[in-house]
Coordinates of C-alpha atoms and ligand atoms in Angstrom, one line a residue:
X1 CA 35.1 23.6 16.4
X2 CA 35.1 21.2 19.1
X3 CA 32.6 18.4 19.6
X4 CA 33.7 16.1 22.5
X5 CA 36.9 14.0 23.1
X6 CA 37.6 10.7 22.5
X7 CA 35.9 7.9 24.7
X8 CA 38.2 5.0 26.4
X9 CA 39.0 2.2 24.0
X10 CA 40.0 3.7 20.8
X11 CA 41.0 1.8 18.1
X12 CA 43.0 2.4 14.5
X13 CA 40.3 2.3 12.3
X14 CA 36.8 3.1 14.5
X15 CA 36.4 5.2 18.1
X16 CA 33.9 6.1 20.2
X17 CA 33.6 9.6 21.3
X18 CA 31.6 11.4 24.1
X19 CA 30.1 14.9 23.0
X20 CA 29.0 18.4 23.8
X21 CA 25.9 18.1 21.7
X22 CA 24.1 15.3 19.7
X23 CA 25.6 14.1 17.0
X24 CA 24.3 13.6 13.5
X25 CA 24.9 10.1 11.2
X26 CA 26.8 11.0 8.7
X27 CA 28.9 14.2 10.0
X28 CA 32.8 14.3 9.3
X29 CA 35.2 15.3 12.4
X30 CA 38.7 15.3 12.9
X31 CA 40.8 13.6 15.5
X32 CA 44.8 13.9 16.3
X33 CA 46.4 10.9 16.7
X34 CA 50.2 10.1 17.4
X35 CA 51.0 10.2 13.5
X36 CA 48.7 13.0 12.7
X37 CA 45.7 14.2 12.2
X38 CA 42.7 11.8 10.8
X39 CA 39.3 12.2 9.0
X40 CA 36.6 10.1 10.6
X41 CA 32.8 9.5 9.6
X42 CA 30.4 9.2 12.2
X43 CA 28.5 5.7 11.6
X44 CA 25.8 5.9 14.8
X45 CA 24.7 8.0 17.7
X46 CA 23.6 7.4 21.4
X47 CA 22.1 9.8 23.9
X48 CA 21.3 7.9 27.2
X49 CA 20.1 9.4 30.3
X50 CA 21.0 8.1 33.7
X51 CA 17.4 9.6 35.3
X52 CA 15.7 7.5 32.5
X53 CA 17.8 4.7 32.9
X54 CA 17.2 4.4 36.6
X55 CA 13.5 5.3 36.4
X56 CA 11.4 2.3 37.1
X57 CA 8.0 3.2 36.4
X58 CA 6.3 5.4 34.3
X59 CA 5.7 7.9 37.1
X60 CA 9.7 7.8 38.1
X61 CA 10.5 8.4 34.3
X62 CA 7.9 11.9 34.1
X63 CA 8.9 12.9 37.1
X64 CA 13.1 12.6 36.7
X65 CA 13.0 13.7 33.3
X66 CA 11.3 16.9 34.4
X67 CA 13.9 16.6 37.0
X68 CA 17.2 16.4 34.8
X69 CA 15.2 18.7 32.1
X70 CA 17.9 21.4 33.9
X71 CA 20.3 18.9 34.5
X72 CA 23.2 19.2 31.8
X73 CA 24.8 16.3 33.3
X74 CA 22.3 14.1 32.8
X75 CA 22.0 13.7 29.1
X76 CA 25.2 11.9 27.8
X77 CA 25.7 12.4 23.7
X78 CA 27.9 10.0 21.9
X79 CA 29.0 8.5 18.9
X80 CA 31.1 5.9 17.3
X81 CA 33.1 6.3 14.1
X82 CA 34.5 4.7 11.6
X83 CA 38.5 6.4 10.7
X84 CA 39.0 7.0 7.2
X85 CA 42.4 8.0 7.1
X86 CA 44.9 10.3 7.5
X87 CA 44.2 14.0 6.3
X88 CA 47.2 14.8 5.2
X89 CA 47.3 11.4 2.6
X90 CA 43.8 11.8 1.7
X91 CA 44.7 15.1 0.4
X92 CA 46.5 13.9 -2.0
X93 CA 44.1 11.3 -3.1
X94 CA 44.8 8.3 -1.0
X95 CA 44.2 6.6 2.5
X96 CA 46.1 5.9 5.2
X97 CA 44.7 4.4 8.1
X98 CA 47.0 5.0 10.9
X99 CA 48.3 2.5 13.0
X100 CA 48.2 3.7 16.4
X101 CA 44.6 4.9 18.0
X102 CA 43.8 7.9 19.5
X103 CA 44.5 8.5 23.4
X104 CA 41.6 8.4 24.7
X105 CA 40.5 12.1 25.9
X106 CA 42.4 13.7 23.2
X107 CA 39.8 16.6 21.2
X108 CA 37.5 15.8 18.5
X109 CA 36.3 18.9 16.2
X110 CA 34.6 19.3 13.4
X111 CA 35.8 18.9 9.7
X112 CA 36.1 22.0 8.4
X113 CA 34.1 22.6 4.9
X114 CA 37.9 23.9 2.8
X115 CA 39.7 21.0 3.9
X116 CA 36.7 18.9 3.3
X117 CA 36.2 20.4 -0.2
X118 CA 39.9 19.4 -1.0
X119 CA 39.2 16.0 -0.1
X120 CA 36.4 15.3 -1.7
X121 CA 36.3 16.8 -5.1
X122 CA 39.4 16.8 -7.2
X123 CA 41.0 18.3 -10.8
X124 CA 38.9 16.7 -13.3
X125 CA 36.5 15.3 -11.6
X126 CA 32.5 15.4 -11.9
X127 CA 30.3 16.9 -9.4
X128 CA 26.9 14.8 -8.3
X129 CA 26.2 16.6 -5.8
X130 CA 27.1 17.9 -1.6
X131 CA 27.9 16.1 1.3
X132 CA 24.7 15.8 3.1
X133 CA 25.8 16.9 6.3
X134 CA 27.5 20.1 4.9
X135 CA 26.3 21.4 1.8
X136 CA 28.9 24.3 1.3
X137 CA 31.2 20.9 0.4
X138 CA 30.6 19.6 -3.7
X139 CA 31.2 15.9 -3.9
X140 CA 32.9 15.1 -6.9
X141 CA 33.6 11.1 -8.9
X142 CA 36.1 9.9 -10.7
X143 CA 35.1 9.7 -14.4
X144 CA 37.9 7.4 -15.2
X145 CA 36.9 4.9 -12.8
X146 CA 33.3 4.3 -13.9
X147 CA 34.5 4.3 -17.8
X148 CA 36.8 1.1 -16.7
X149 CA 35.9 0.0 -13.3
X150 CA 31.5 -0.5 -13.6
X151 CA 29.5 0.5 -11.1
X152 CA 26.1 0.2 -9.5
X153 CA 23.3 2.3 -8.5
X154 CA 21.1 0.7 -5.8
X155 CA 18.2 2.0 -3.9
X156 CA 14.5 0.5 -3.3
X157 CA 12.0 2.5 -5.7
X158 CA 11.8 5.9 -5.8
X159 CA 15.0 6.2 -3.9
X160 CA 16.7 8.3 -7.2
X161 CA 18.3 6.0 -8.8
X162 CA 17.2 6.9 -12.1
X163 CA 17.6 10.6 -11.5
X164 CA 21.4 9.7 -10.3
X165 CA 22.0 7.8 -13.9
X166 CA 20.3 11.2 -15.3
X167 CA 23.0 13.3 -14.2
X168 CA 26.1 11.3 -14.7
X169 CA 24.7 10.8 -18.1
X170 CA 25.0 14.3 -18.4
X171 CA 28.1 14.8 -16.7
X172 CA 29.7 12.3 -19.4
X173 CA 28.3 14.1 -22.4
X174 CA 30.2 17.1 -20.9
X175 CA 33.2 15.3 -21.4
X176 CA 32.1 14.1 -24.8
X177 CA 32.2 10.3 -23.1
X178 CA 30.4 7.8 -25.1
X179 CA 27.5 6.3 -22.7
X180 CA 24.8 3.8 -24.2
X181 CA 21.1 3.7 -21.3
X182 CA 19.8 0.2 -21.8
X183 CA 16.1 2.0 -21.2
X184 CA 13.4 -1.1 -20.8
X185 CA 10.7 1.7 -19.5
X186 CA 11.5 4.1 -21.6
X187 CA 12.1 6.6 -18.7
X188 CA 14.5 8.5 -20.2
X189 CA 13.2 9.4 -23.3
X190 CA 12.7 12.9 -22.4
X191 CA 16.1 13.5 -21.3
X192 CA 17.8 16.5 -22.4
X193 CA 21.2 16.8 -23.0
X194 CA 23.1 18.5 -25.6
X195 CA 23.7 15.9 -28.6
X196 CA 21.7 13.0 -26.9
X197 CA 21.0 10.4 -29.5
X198 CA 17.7 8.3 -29.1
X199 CA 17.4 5.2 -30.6
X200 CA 13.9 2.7 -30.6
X201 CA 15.4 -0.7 -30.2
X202 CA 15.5 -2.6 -33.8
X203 CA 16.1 -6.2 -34.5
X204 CA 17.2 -7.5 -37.5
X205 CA 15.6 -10.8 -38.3
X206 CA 18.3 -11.9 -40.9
X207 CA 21.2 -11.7 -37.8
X208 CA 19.3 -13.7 -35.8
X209 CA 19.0 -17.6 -34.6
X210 CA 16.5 -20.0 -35.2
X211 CA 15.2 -19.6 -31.9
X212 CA 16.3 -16.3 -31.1
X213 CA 13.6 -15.4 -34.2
X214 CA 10.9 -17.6 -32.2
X215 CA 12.0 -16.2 -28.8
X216 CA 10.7 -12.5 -30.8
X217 CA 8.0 -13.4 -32.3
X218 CA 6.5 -14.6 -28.7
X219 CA 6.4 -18.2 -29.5
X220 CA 6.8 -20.2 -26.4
X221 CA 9.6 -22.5 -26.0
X222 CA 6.6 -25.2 -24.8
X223 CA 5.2 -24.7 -29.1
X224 CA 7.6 -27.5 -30.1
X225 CA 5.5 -28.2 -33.3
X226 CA 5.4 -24.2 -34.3
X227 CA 8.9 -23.8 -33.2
X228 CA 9.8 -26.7 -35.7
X229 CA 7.8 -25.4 -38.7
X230 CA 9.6 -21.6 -38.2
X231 CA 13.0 -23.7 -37.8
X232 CA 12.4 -25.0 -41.5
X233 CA 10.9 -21.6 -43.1
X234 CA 13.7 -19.7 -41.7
X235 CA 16.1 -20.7 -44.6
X236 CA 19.1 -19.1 -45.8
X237 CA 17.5 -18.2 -48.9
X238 CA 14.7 -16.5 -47.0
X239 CA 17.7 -14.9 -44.6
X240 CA 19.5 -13.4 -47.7
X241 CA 16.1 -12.3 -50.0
X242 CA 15.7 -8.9 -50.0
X243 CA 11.4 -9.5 -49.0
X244 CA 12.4 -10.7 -46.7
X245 CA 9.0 -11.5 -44.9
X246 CA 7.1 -12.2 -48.0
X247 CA 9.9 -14.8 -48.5
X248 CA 9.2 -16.5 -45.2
X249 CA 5.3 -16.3 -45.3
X250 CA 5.6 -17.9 -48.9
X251 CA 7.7 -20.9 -47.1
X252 CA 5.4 -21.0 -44.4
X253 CA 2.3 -20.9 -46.8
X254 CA 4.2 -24.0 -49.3
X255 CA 3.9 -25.6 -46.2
X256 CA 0.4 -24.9 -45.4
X257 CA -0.6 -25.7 -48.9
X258 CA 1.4 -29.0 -49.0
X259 CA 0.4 -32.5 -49.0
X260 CA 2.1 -32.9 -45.7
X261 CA -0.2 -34.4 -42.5
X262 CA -2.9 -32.0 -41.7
X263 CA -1.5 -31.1 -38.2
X264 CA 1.7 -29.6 -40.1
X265 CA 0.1 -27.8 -42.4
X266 CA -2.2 -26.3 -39.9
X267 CA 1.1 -25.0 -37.5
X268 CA 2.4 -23.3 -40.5
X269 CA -0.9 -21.4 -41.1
X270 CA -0.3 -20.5 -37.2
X271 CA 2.6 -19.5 -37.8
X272 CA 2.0 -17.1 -40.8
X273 CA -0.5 -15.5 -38.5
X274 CA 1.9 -15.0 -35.6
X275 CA 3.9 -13.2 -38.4
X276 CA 1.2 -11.4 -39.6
X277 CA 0.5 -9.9 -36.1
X278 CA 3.7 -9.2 -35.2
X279 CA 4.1 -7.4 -38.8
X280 CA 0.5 -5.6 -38.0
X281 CA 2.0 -3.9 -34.9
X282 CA 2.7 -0.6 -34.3
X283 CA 6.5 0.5 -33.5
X284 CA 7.4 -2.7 -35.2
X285 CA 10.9 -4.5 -33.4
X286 CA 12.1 -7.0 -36.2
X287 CA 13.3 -5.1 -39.1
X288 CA 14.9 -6.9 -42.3
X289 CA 16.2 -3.7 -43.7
X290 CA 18.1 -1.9 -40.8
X291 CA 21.8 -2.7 -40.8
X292 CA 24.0 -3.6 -37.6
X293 CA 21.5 -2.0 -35.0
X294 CA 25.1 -0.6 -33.2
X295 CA 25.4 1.5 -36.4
X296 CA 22.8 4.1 -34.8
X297 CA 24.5 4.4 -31.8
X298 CA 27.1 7.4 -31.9
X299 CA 30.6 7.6 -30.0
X300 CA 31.0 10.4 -28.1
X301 CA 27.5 10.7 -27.0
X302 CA 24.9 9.6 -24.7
X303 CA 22.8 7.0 -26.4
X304 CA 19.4 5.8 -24.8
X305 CA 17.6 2.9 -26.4
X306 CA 14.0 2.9 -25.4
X307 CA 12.3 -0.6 -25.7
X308 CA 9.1 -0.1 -23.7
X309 CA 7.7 -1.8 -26.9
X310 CA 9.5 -5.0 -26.4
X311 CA 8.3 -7.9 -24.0
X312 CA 10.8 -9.2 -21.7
X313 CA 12.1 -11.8 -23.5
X314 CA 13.1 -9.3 -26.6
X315 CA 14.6 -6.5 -24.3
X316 CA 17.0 -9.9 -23.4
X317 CA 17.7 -10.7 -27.0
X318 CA 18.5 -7.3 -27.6
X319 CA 20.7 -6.2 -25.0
X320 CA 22.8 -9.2 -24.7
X321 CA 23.1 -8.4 -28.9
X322 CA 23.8 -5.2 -28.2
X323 CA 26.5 -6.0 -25.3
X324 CA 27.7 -8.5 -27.4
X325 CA 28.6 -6.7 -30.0
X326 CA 29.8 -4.0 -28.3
X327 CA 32.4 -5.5 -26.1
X328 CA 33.4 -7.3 -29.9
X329 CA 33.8 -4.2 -31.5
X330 CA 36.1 -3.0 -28.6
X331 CA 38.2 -6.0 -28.5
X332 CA 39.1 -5.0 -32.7
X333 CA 39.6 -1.2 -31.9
X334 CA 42.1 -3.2 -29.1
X335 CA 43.8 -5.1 -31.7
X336 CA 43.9 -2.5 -34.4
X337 CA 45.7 -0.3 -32.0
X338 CA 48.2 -2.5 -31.9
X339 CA 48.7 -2.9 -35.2
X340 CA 47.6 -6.9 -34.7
X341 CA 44.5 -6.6 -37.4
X342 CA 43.4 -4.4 -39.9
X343 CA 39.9 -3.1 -40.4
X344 CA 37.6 -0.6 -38.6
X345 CA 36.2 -0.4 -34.9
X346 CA 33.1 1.8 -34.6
X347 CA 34.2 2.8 -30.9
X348 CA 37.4 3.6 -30.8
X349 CA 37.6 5.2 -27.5
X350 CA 36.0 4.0 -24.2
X351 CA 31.8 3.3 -23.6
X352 CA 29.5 3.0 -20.9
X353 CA 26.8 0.5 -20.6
X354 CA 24.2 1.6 -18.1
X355 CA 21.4 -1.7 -17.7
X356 CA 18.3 -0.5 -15.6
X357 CA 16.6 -3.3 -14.0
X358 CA 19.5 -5.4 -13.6
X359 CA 17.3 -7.7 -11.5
X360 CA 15.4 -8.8 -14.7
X361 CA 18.3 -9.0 -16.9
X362 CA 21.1 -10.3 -14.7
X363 CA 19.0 -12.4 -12.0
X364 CA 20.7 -13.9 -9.9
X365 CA 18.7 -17.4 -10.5
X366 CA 17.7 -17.8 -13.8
X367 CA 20.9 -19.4 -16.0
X368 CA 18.7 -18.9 -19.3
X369 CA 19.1 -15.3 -19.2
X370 CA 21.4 -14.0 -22.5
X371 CA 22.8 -11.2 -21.3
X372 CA 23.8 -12.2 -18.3
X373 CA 26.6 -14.6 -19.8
X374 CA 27.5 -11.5 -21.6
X375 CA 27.7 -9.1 -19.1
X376 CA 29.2 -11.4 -16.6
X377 CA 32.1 -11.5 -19.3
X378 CA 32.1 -7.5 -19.2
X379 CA 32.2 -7.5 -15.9
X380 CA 35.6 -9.6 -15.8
X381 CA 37.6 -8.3 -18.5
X382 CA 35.7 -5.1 -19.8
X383 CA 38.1 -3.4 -18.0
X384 CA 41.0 -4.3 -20.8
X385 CA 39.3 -3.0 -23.6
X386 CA 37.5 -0.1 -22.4
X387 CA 33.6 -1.3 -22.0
X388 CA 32.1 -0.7 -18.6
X389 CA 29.0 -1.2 -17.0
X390 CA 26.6 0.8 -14.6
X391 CA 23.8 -1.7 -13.1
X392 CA 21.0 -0.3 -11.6
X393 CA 18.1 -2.3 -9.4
X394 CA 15.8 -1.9 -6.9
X395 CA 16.0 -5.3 -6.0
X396 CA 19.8 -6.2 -5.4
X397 CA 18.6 -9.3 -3.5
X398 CA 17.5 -10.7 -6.9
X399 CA 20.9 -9.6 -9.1
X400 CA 23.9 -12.4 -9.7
X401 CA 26.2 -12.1 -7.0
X402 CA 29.6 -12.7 -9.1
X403 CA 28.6 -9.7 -11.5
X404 CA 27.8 -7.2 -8.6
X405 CA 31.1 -8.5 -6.7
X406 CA 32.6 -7.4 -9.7
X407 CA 31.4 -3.5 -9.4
X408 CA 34.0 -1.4 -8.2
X409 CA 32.0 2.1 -7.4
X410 CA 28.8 1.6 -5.6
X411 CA 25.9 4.1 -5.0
X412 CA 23.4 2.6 -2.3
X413 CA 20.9 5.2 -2.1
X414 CA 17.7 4.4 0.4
X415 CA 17.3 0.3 1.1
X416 CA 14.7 -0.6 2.9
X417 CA 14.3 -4.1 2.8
X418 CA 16.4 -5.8 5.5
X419 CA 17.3 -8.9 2.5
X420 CA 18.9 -6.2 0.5
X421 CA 20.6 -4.4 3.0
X422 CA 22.3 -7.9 3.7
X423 CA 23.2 -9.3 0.3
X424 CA 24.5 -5.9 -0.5
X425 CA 27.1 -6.0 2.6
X426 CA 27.6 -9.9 1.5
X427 CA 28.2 -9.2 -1.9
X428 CA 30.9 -6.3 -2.0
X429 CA 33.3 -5.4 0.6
X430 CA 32.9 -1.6 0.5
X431 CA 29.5 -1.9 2.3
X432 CA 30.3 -1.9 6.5
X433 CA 27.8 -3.7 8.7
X434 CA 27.5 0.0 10.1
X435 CA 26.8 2.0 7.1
X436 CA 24.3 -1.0 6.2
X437 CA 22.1 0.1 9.4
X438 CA 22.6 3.3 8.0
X439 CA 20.8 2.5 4.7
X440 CA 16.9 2.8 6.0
X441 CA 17.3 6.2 7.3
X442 CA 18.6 8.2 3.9
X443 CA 15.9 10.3 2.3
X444 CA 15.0 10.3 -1.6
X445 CA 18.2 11.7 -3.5
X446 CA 20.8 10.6 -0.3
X447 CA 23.4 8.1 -1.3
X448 CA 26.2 6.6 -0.2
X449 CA 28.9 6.8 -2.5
X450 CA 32.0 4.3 -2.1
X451 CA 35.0 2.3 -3.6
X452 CA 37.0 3.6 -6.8
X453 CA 35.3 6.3 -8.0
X454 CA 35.5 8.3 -4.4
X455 CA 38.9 8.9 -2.4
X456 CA 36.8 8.0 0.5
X457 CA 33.1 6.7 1.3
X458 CA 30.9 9.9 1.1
X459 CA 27.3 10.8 2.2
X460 CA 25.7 12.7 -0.4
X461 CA 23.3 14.5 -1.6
X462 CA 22.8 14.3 -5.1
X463 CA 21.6 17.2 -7.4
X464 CA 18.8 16.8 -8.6
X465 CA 18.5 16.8 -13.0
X466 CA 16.3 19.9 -14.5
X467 CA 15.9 18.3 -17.3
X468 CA 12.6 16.6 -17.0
X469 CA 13.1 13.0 -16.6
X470 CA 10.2 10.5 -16.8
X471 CA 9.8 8.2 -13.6
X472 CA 7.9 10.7 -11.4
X473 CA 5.2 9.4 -9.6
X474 CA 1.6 9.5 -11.2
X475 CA -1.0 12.0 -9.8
X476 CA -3.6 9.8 -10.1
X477 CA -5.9 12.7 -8.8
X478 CA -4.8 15.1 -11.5
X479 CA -5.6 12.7 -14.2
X480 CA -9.2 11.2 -12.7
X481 CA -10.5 14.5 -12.6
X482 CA -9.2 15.8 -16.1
X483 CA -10.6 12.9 -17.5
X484 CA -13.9 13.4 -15.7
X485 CA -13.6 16.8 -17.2
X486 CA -13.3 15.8 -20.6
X487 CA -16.1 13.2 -20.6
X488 CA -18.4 15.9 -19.1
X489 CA -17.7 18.2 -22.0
X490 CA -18.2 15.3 -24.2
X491 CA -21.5 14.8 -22.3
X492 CA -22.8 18.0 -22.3
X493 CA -22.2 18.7 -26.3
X494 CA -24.1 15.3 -26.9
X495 CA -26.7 16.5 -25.1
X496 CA -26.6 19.4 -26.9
X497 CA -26.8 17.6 -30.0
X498 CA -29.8 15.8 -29.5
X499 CA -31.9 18.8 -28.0
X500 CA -31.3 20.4 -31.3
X501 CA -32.3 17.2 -33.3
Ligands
LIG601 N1 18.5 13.9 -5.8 C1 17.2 14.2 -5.8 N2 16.8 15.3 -5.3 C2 15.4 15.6 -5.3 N3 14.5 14.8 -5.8 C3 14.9 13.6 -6.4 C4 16.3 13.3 -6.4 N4 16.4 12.1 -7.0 C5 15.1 11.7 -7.3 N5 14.2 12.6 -6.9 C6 12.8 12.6 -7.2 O1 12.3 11.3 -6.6 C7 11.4 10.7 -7.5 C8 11.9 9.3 -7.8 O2 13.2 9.4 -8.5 P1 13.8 8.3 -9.5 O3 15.1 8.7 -9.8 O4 12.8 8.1 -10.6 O5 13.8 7.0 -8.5 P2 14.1 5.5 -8.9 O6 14.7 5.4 -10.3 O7 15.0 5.0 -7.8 O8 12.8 4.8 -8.8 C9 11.3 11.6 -8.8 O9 10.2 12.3 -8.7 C10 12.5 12.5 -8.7 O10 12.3 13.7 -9.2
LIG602 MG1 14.1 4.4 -12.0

C-alpha cells in the first residue's frame, strides 16, 4: 500500500519521505529506484504544522489548531530512512545498497509481510521472535554465526536480556548445540529445557595457584603475612595427599606449634581458622576430590553453572578456569582432527560461552581481572577453533572496548543511559547514530538485532520463554504481607499456648 513519495534530496543509502499518514519508528517500506526495487527502515518521524509553527502566542496556537483541526493540509507527516538494500539481493541473503538514489517523487509503500518473511527468516535458522512493527513476520538468526562469530546482549535492567539468553539457550539445545551460562545470580536455575545439565560451580584446590587458593579462601591481597604462611603450607605434598585439607591444617598447625617468632605462629593459627570457616560452609566451592570441574559439563547440551555462592573474586577464578580450559580443550580437538596429536578432546564439536555481567568480569578498567585476558583471547581467535562467546551487561559503558569491538551479532534491547547509548555506537560499527536515538524508546522484550547473525538490522520483538526463569521482579507486597501472616499465626498459637498454661 502506498505511504507517501519520496522527499527532494534522496540519497543511496538514507531518504526522506513525505507521507499520507504518521509514520511509525521502526516500519519497513519499499522504494523503486533506477536499479530496482529497495527495502528501507524508517529511523525517525516528523509531523510539523504550519498553523503551529506560525502561531505566536498561546492564544494564536488554540485558536489555529482548532482552525487547521479540518485542515488536511496542514499537518505534514514525514520520515527519514535508512536503505538497506536491494530486495531482490536480500532475498537471497545478502545486501546491496544501490548506487543511484531514488527520484525524488517516485512512490513509497509499505513492505509487504510474505516478502518480509522471506527476508528475514531463512532455511535453518532459529526464530526469536516478530518484527515489532508487523507481527505476522517471524524474525529468525543465524545459529552458525553466534557458534563462531560471539555476540552481545545489551539492554539497561529489566530490558530482557536474560529472557533473550533464555530462549536462544533453548533454541540451541533444539539443535543439540553445546552452550555453557556462566550464571553469577543464579538466575537460571529454573530453566527448563529438555536435557539441561546444572552444575554448582566447584574448585579444585589441588589445580590451583598459590594465590589463586588465597584469592578463594577471601584472604586479601593487603594480608601479606597470612598470604606468606598459606604460600608455605600449600606444599606439593599437601597438593598430591589424598586429605587433602587435614594435610594443610597439619602444616599450618606445625607452624602454629613451632618455635618460630610468635607473630608467625599466630598467622598460621589465622589461617587454620580461615580454613576452618570456609570448610564450615554450606555449598562448599573448594573441593579436593572433584576432578577437572569441565568433566561435568556435557557436549551437546545447555550447561548453566550457578555460583550465587561464590564472592566476586571466586566467580573470576572460576570462569577464566573454566574459559581457559575450554578454549584448550578446543584447540586439541583442532589438532587431533588433523591428525597433528593424539589423545582425547572433551568437545569435539563447537560451544557457546554465554558470560552474564560482563561489566564485572570484563571491565573495561580493571587490568587484574582473569578472565578478561582469557576471553579477550576468545574473542580474537575463538573463531578458529570453534569457542564463542555471548556477553551480556546492563552496563556496556563499563565492558572493555577491544572485546565488545570484537562481537559480531549485537542485540541492544532498551538503553537508557545516554553514556551507553554512546560507547555502544563508539565501540561497534553496526550501531547508527539514528538507531542509537532509537534506543530509549523500545519497550521491555524490543531489541534491535544487527551484524552477522541477521541479513539485515531488524526490530524485534522477542518471544517471551514459558519456562519460568528467575530474574522477575520481587513483589515486595506479596511477601510483606505473607510474612505478616505467618508471624500472626505464630502469634496467635503462642497466645494460645500460654492461656492454656
Ligand atoms: N520478550 C519479552 N516479552 C515479555 N516480557 C519479557 C520479555 N523479556 C523479558 N520480559 C520480562 O521482563 C522482566 C525482566 O526480564 P529479564 O530478562 O530478567 O531482564 P534483564 O535480564 O535485562 O534484567 C521479566 O519479568 C521478564 O519476564
Ligand atoms: Mg538479567
Amino acid at each position: 500500500m502506498n505511504i507517501g513519495v519520496v522527499d527532494a534530496g534522496s540519497k543511496p543509502y538514507t531518504f526522506a519521505f513525505v507521507a499520507n499518514r504518521p509514520v511509525k519508528v521502526g516500519e519497513y517500506i519499499f522504494v523503486d529506484t533506477p536499479e530496482g526495487k529497495a527495502l528501507a527502515l524508517v529511523e525517525d518521524s516528523i509531523i510539523t504544522s504550519d498553523v503551529m509553527k506560525n502561531a505566536m502566542s498561546y492564544e494564536s496556537a488554540v485558536e489555529g489548531s482548532r482552525a487547521a483541526s479540518g485542515n488536511p493540509r496542514d499537518k505534514r507527516y514525514s520520515a527519514t530512512t535508512r536503505v538497506l538494500g536491494l530486495v531482490e539481493e536480500l532475498r537471497n541473503g545478502y545486501s546491496k545498497i544501490p548506487s543511484l538514489p531514488s527520484i525524488p517523487g517516485t512512490e513509497v509503500s509499505e513492505a509487504d509481510a510474505s516478502t518480509l518473511s522471506m527476508i528475514f527468516a531463512k532455511e535453518g535458522w532459529i526464530k526469536l521472535g516478530t518484527l515489532l512493527r508487523n507481527n505476522e513476520v517471524s524474525i529468525g538468526v543465524d545459529p552458525n554465526k553466534i557458534a563462531s562469530r560471539h555476540l552481545a546482549i545489551l539492554a539497561a535492567t529489566g530490558g530482557g536480556k536474560s529472557n533473550l539468553l533464555g530462549l536462544i539457550a533453548k533454541r540451541i539445545a533444539e539443535l543439540n548445540g553445546t552452550m555453557l551460562i556462566l550464571d553469577y545470580h543464579g538466575e537460571y536455575s529454573d530453566l527448563k529445557i529438555d536435557g539441561i545439565v546444572h552444575i554448582q560451580a566447584k574448585v579444585n584446590p589441588r589445580l590451583l595457584d598459590a594465590e589463586e587458593l588465597a584469592g578463594m579462601l577471601d584472604i586479601r591481597e593487603k594480608a601479606e603475612r597470612q598470604r606468606a604462611v598459606l604460600y608455605r603450607a600449600f606444599s606439593r605434598e599437601v597438593r598430591e595427599a589424598t586429605d587433602f585439607w587435614d594435610q594443610l591444617l597439619r602444616h599450618l598447625n606445625d607452624i602454629a606449634n613451632s618455635n618460630e617468632d610468635l607473630q608467625t605462629r599466630r598467622t598460621a593459627e589465622r589461617v587454620a581458622e580461615i580454613i576452618d570457616r570456609a570448610l564450615r560452609r554450606k555449598g562448599r566451592v573448594l573441593d579436593p576430590d572433584i576432578k577437572d570441574p569441565i568433566d561435568q559439563l556435557q557436549p551437546n547440551r545447555v550447561n548453566v553453572l550457578n555460583m550465587l555462592d561464590l564472592t566476586e573474586a571466586q566467580a573470576d577464578t572460576v570462569i577464566s578456569y573454566y574459559l581457559d580450559r575450554i578454549l584448550e580443550d578446543r584447540k586439541l580437538a583442532r589438532m587431533i582432527s588433523l591428525n597433528r596429536e593424539e589423545g582425547q578432546a572433551k568437545f569435539i564439536s563447537p560451544i557457546i560461552i554465554a558470560i552474564e555481567e560482563a561489566h564485572t568480569f570484563l571491565p573495561a578498567e580493571d587490568a587484574t581481572s582473569k578472565t578478561k585476558a582469557v576471553a579477550a583471547k576468545i574473542a580474537r581467535e575463538g573463531r578458529k577453533f570453534g569457542v564463542s562467546l555471548i556477553v551480556v551487561s546492563q552496563r556496556p559503558s563499563r565492558v572493555d572496548q577491544d572485546i565488545l569491538s570484537q562481537m559480531g551479532s549485537l542485540a541492544v534491547l532498551r538503553i537508557t543511559q545516554p553514556k551507553d547509548q554512546n560507547y555502544i555506537i563508539e565501540s561497534t560499527e553496526l550501531v547508527s547514530e539514528e538507531l542509537g536515538k532509537f534506543l530509549p524508546s523500545l519497550n521491555v522484550g524490543e531489541a534491535i538485532l544487527l551484524g552477522q547473525w541477521v541479513v539485515l538490522p531488524s526490530i524485534v520483538k522477542i518471544e517471551k520463554v514459558p519456562e519460568k526463569l528467575m530474574g522477575a521482579d520481587i513483589n515486595a507486597v506479596a511477601e510483606w504481607s505473607q510474612t505478616a501472616r505467618i508471624k500472626n499465626m505464630a502469634k496467635e498459637s503462642t497466645s494460645q499456648f500460654i492461656r492454656e498454661e
